[in-house]
Tab-separated table of C-alpha atoms and ligand atoms in Angstrom:
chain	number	residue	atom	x	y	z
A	1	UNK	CA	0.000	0.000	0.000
A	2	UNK	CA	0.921	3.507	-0.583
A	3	UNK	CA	-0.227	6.155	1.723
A	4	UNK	CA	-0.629	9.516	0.771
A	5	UNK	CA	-0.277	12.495	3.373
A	6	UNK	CA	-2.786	15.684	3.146
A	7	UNK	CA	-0.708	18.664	1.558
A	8	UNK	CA	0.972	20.669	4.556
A	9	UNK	CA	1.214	17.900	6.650
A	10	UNK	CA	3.921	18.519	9.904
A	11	UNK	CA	6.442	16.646	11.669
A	12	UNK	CA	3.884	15.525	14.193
A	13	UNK	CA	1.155	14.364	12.381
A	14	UNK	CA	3.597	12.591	10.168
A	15	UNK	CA	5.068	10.437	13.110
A	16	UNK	CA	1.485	9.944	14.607
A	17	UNK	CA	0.584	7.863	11.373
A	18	UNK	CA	3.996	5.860	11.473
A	19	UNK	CA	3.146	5.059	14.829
A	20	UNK	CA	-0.316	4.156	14.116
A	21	UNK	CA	1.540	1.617	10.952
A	22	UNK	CA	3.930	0.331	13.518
A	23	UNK	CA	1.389	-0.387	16.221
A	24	UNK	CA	-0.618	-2.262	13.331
A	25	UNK	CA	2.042	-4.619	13.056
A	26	UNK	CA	3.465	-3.300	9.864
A	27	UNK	CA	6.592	-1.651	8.181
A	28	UNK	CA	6.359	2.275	7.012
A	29	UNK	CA	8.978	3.606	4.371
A	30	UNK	CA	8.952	7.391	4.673
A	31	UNK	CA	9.339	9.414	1.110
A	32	UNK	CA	9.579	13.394	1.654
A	33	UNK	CA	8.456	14.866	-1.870
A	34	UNK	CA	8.891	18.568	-1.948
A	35	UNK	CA	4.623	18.705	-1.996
A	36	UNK	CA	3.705	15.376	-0.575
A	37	UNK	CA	4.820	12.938	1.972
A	38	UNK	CA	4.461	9.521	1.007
A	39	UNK	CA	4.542	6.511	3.227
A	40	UNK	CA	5.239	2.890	1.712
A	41	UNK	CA	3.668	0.425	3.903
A	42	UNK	CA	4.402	-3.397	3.707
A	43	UNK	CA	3.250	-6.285	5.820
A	44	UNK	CA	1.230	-9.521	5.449
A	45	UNK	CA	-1.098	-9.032	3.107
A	46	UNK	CA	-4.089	-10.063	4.790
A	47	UNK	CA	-3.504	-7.451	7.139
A	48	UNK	CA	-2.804	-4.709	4.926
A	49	UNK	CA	-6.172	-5.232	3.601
A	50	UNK	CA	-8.188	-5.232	6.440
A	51	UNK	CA	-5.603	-2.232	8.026
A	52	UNK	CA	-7.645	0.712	8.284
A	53	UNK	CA	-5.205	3.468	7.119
A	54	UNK	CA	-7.619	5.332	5.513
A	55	UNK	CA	-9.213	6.277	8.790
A	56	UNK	CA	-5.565	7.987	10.726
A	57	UNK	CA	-5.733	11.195	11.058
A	58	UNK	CA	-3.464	13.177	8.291
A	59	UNK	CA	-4.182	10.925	5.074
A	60	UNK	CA	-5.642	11.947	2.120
A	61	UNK	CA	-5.554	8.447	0.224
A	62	UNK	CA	-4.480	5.135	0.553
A	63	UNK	CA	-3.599	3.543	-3.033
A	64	UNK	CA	-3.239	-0.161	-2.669
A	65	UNK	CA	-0.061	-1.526	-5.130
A	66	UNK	CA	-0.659	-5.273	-5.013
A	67	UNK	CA	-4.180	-6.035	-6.592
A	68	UNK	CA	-6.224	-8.276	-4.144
A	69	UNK	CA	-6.962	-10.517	-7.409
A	70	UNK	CA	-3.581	-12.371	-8.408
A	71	UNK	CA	-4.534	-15.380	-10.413
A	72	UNK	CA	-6.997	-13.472	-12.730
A	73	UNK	CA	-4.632	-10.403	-13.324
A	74	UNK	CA	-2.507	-9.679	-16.156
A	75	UNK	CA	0.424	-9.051	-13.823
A	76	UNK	CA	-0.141	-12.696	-13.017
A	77	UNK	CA	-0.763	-13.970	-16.730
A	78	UNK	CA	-0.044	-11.774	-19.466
A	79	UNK	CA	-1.010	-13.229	-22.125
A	80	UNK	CA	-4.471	-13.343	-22.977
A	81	UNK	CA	-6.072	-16.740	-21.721
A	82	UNK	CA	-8.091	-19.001	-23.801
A	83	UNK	CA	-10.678	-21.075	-22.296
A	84	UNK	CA	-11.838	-24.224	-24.302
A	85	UNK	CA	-15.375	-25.119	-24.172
A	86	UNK	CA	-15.174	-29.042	-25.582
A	87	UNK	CA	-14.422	-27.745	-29.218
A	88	UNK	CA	-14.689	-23.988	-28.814
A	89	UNK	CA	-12.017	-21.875	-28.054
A	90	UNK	CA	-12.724	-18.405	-26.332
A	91	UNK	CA	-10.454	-15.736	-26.244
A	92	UNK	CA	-7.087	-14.971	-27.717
A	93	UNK	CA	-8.794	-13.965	-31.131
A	94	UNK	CA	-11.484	-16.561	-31.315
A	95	UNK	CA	-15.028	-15.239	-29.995
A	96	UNK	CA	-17.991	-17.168	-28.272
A	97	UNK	CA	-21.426	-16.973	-30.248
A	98	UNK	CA	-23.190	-18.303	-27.781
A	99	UNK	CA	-27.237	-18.922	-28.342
A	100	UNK	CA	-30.602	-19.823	-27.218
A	101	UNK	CA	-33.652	-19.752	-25.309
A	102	UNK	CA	-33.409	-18.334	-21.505
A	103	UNK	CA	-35.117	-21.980	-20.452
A	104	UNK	CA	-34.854	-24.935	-21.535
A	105	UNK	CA	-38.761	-25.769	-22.105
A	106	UNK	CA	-38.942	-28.745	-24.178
A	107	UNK	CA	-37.166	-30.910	-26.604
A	108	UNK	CA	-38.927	-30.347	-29.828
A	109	UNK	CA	-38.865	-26.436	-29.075
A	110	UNK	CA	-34.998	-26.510	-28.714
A	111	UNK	CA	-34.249	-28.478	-31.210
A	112	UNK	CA	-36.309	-25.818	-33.728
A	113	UNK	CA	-34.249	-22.946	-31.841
A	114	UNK	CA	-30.645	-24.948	-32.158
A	115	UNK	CA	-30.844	-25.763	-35.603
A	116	UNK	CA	-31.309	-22.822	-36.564
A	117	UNK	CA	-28.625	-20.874	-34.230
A	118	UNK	CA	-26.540	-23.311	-35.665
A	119	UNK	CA	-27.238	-22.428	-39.266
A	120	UNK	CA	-26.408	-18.947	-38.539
A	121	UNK	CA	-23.361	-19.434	-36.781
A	122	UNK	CA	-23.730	-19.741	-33.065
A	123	UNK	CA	-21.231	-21.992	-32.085
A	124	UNK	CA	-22.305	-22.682	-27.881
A	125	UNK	CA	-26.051	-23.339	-27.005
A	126	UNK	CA	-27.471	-22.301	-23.882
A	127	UNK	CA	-30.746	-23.108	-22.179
A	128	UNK	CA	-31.288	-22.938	-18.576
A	129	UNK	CA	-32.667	-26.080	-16.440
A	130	UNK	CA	-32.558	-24.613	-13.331
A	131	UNK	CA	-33.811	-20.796	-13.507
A	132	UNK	CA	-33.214	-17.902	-10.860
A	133	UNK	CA	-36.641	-16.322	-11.116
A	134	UNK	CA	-37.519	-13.446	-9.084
A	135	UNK	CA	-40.696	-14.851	-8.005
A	136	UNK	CA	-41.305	-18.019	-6.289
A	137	UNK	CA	-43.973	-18.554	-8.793
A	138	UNK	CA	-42.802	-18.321	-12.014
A	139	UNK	CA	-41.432	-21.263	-14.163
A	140	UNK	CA	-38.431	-22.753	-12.199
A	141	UNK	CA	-36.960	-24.742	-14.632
A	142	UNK	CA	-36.962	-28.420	-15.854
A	143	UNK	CA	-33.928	-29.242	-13.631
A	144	UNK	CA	-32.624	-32.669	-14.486
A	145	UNK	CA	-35.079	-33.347	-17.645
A	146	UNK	CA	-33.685	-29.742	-18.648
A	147	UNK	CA	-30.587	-30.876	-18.618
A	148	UNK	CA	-31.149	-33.994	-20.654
A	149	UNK	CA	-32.483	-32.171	-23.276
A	150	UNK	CA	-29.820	-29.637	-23.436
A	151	UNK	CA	-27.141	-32.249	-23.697
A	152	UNK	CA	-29.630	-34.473	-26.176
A	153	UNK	CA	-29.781	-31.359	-28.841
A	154	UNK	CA	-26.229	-29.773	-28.189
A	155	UNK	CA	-24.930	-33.403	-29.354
A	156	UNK	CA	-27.146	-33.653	-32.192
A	157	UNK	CA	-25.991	-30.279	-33.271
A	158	UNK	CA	-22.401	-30.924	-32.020
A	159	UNK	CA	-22.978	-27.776	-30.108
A	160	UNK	CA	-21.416	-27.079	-26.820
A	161	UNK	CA	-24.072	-26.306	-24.212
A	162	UNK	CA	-23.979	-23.579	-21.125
A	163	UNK	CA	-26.490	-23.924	-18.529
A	164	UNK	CA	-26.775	-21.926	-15.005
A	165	UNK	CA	-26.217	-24.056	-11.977
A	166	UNK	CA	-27.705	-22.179	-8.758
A	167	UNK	CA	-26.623	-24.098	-5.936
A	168	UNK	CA	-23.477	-25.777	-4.567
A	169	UNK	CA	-25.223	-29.063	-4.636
A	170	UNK	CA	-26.275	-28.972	-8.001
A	171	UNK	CA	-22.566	-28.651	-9.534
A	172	UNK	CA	-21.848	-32.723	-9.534
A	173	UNK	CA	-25.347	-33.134	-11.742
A	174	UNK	CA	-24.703	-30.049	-13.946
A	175	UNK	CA	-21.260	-31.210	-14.617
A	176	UNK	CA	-22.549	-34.493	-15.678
A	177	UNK	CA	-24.557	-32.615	-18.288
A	178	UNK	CA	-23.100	-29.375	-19.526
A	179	UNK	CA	-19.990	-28.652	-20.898
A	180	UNK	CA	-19.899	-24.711	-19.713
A	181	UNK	CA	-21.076	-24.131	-15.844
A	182	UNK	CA	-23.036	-20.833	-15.871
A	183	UNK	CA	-22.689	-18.852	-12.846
A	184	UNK	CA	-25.822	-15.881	-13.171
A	185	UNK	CA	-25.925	-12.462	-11.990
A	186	UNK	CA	-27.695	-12.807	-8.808
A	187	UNK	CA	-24.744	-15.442	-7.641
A	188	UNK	CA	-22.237	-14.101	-8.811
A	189	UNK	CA	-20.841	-13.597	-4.946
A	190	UNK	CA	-22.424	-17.454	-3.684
A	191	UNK	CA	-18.490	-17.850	-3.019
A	192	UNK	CA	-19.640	-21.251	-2.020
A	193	UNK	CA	-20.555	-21.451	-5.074
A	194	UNK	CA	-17.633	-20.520	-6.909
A	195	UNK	CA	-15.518	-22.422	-4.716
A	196	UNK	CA	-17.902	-25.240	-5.976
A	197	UNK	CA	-17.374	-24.699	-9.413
A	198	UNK	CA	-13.516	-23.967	-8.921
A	199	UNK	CA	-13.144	-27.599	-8.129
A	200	UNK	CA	-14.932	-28.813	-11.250
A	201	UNK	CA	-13.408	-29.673	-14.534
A	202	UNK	CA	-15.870	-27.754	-16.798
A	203	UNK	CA	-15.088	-24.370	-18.007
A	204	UNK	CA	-17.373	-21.306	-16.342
A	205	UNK	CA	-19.410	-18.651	-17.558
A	206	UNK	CA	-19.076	-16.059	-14.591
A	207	UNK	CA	-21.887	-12.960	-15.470
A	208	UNK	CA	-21.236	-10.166	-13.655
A	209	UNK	CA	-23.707	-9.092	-10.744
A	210	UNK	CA	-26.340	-6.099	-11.311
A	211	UNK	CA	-24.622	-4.235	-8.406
A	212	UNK	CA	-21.461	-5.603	-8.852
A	213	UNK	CA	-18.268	-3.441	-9.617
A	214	UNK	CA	-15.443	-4.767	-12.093
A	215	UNK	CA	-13.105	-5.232	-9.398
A	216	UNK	CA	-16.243	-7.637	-7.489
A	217	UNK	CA	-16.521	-9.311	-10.875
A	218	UNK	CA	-12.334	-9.980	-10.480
A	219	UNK	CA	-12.697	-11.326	-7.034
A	220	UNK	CA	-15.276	-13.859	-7.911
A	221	UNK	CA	-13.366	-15.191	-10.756
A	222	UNK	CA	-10.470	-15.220	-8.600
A	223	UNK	CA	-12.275	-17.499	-6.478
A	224	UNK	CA	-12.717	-19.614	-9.172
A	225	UNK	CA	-9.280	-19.814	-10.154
A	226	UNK	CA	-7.976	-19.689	-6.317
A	227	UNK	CA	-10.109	-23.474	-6.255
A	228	UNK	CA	-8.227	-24.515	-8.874
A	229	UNK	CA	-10.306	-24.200	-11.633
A	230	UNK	CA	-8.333	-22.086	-14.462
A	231	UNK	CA	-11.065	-21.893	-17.006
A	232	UNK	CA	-13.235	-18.983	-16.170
A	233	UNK	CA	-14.911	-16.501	-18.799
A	234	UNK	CA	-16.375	-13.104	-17.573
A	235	UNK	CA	-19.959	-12.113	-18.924
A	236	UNK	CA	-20.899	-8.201	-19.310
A	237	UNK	CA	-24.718	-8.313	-18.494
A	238	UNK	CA	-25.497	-4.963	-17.663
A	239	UNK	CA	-25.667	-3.473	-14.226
A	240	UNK	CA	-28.987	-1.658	-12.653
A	241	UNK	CA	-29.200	2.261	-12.933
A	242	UNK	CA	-31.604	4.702	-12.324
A	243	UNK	CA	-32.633	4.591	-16.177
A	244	UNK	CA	-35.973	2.523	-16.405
A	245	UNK	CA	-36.238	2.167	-20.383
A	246	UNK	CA	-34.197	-0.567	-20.512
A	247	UNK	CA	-33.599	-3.666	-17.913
A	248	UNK	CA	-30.171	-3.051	-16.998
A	249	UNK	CA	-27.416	-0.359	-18.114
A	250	UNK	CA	-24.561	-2.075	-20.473
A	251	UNK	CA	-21.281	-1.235	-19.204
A	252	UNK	CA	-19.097	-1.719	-22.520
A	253	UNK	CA	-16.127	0.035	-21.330
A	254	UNK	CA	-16.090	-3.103	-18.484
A	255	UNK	CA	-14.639	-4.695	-21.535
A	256	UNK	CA	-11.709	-3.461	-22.233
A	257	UNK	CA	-11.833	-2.142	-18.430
A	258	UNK	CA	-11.104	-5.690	-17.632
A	259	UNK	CA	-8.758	-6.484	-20.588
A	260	UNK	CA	-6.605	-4.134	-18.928
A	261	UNK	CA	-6.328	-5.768	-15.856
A	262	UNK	CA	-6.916	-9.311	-16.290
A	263	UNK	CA	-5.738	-12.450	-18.940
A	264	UNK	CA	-9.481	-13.481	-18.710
A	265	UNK	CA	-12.119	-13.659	-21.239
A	266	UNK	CA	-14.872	-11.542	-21.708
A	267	UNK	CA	-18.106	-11.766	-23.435
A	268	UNK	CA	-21.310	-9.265	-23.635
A	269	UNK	CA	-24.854	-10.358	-22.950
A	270	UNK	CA	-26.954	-7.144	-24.454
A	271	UNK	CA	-29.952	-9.558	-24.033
A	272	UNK	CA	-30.583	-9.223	-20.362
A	273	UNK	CA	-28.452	-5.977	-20.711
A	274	UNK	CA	-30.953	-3.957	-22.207
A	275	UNK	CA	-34.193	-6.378	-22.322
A	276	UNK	CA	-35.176	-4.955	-25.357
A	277	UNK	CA	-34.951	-6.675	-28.718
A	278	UNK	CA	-34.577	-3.804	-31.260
A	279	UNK	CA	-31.163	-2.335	-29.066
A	280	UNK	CA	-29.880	-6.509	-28.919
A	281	UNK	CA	-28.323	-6.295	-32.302
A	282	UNK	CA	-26.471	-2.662	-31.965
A	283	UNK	CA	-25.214	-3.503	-29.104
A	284	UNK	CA	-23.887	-7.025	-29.902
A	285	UNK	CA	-22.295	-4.775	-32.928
A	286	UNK	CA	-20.858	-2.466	-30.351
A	287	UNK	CA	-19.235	-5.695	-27.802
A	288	UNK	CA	-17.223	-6.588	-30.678
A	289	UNK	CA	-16.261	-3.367	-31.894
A	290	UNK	CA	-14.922	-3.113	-28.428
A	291	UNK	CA	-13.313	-6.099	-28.558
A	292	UNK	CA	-15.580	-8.637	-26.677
A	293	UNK	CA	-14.169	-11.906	-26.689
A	294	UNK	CA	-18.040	-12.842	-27.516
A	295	UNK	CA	-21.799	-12.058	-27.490
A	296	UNK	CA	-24.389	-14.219	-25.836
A	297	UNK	CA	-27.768	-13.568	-26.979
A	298	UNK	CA	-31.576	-15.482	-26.214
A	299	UNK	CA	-33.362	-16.476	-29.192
A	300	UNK	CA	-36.749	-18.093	-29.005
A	301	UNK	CA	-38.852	-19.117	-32.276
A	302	UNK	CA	-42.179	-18.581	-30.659
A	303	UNK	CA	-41.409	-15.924	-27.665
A	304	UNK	CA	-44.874	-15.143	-27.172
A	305	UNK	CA	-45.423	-18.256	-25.732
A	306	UNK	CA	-41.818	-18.158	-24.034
A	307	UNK	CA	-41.507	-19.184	-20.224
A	308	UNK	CA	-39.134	-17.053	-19.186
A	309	UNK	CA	-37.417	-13.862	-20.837
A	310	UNK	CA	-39.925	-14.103	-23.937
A	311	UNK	CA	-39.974	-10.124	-24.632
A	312	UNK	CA	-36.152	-9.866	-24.621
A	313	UNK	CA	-35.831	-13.093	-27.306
A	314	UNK	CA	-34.692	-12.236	-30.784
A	315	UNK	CA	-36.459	-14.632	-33.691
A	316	UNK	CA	-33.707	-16.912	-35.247
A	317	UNK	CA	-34.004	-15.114	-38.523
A	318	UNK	CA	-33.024	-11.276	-36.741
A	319	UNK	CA	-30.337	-13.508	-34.748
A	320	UNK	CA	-29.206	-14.908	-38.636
A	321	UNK	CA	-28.749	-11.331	-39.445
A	322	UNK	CA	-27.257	-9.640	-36.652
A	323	UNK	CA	-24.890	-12.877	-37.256
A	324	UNK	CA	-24.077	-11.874	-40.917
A	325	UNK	CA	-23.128	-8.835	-39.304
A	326	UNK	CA	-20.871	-9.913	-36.436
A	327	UNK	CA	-18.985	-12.078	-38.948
A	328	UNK	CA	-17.939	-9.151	-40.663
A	329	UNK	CA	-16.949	-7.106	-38.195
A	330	UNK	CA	-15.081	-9.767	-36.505
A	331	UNK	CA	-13.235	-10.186	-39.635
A	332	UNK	CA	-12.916	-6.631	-39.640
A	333	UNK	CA	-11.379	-6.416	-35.686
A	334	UNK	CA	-8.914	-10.154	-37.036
A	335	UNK	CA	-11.020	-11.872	-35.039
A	336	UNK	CA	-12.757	-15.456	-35.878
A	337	UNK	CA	-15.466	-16.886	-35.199
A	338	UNK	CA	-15.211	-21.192	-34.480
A	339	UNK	CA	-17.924	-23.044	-36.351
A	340	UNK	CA	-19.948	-25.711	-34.561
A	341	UNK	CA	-18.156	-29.066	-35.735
A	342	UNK	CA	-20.490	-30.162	-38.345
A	343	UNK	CA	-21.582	-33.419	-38.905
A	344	UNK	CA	-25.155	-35.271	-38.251
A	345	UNK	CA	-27.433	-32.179	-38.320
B	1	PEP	C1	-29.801	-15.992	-17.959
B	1	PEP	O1	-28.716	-16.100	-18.579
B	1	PEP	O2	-30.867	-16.496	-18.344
B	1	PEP	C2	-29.821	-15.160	-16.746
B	1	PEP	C3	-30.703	-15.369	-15.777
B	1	PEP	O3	-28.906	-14.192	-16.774
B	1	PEP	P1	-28.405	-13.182	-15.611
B	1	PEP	O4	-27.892	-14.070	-14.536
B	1	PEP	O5	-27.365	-12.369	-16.294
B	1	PEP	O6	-29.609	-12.377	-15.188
B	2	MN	MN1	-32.767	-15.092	-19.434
């Protein structure tokens, strides 16, 4: 940590806050600047981050110098990560196009919705078994059957599949399904959770909480990571404002925001971002152009009859040509795109 003194600061306030540092249990390194006096403190780490400088009498700011993420920072890893998801790579150049309803609802429905993701060029589906709903009495999920179907039409697709696990005790089933773990908004601090997930062998899709700041988002991956778990991808989902036309506020700039300090993926959902399907496709235009590492977007062929996250759900033809789109501007940014493996369709 750095500490910096208030302007004008005298002899005796100065030694009051090395005394304060000493009787904390840690080491002070004066620096006299001809405006500023500067004091370098070291110690254990733990306690120099639960130290309360900030509150001695005679500093103005205390500027910490060893991030309190390690694993998922770029002074750790500097090279960009790339997470494999089976056959998918993400990150490093290649980008995520990852697709499909918010719930899984039934088989015949998601198989309609995945081939035609597919055709466009999605390359991960996603369809959620177990659902966070904010009431108690809206459709949960199909849990385990959910699951089975996601796995049954992401194999006859050769698709990938992402699904949200909710609880601790649901990791061991979801693993036995899914090849992504998705970790939603609303848990994105469950550190039991992510500890849970960190000691899985299946890649996770970490979204970033409404409330949550980008160094919060950094913490919780590092959890992940810290469990031993290297393959984490960060998900821009928008964060709540005060601005009530759309469902969230998209923080784009938490892209390369977090490029900057971390080796991690990141992706942009503009689906529960903004909630609204005619701003989905300019602002999956705008995650690339700032360098997204992929877009994840709901799609729904009949989302008038959808069970969760219906209004939000772009038809597969407007997701076919916000895709034509993305392709190009990916090629434009030297970015590609992995296509789903082919085969029995
Ligand atoms: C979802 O992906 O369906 C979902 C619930 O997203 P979030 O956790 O970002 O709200
Ligand atoms: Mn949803």
């Amino acid at each position: 940590m750095i500490i910096v003194l208030k302007p004008g600061s005298g002899e005796a306030e100065i030694e009051h806050v090395l005394e304060r540092i000493s009787a904390m249990g840690l080491q002070a390194h004066l620096s006299r600047g001809e405006h500023r006096t500067i004091i370098g403190v070291i110690g254990e780490e733990d306690r120099l981050r639960v130290a309360p400088l900030s509150a001695i009498p005679g500093v103005e700011q205390v500027l910490p110098i060893l991030k309190p993420f390690k694993l998922a920072s770029r002074e750790f890893h500097r090279e960009n990560s790339v997470v494999n998801v089976a056959s998918v790579a993400i990150g490093g150049g290649a980008l995520a196009m990852i697709a499909g309803p918010c719930a899984v609802e039934g088989e015949e429905l998601l198989v309609e919705i995945a081939s035609q993701i597919r055709a466009a060029g999605a390359n991960i589906l996603r369809g959620g078994a177990f659902k966070p709903r904010t009431s108690p009495y809206s459709f949960q999920g199909l849990g385990e059957d959910g699951l089975k179907i996601l796995r049954a039409v992401g194999d006859r697709f050769q698709l990938p599949v992402v699904t949200e696990v909710m609880d601790p005790r649901q990791v061991e089933l979801v693993v036995r399904y899914a090849d992504m773990l998705q970790i939603g908004a609303r848990n994105m601090q469950n550190f039991n959770l992510l500890n849970e997930v960190g000691q899985a062998r299946k890649p996770v899709l970490l979204k970033r909480g409404m409330s949550a700041t980008v160094k919060d988002l950094l913490m919780s991956a590092e959890y992940v990571l810290a469990s031993g778990n290297p393959s984490v991808v960060l998900c821009e989902r928008g964060v709540r404002s005060f601005e009530d036309s759309t469902r969230n506020m998209l923080d784009l700039s938490c892209v390369p925001n977090v490029q900057g300090q971390s080796h991690l993926p990141i992706i942009v959902d503009p689906s529960h971002a903004t909630g609204r399907p005619d701003l989905i496709p300019a602002m999956a235009r705008a995650a690339v152009a700032a360098g997204a590492d992929g877009v994840h977007v709901e799609v729904h062929s009949r989302p008038e009859h959808a069970l969760s996250d219906g209004a939000q759900a772009l038809l597969p033809n407007q997701y076919a040509e916000l895709m034509t789109q993305l392709k190009r501007l990916a090629e434009l940014m030297g970015r590609t795109i992995a296509a789903g493996r082919g085969g029995c369709v």
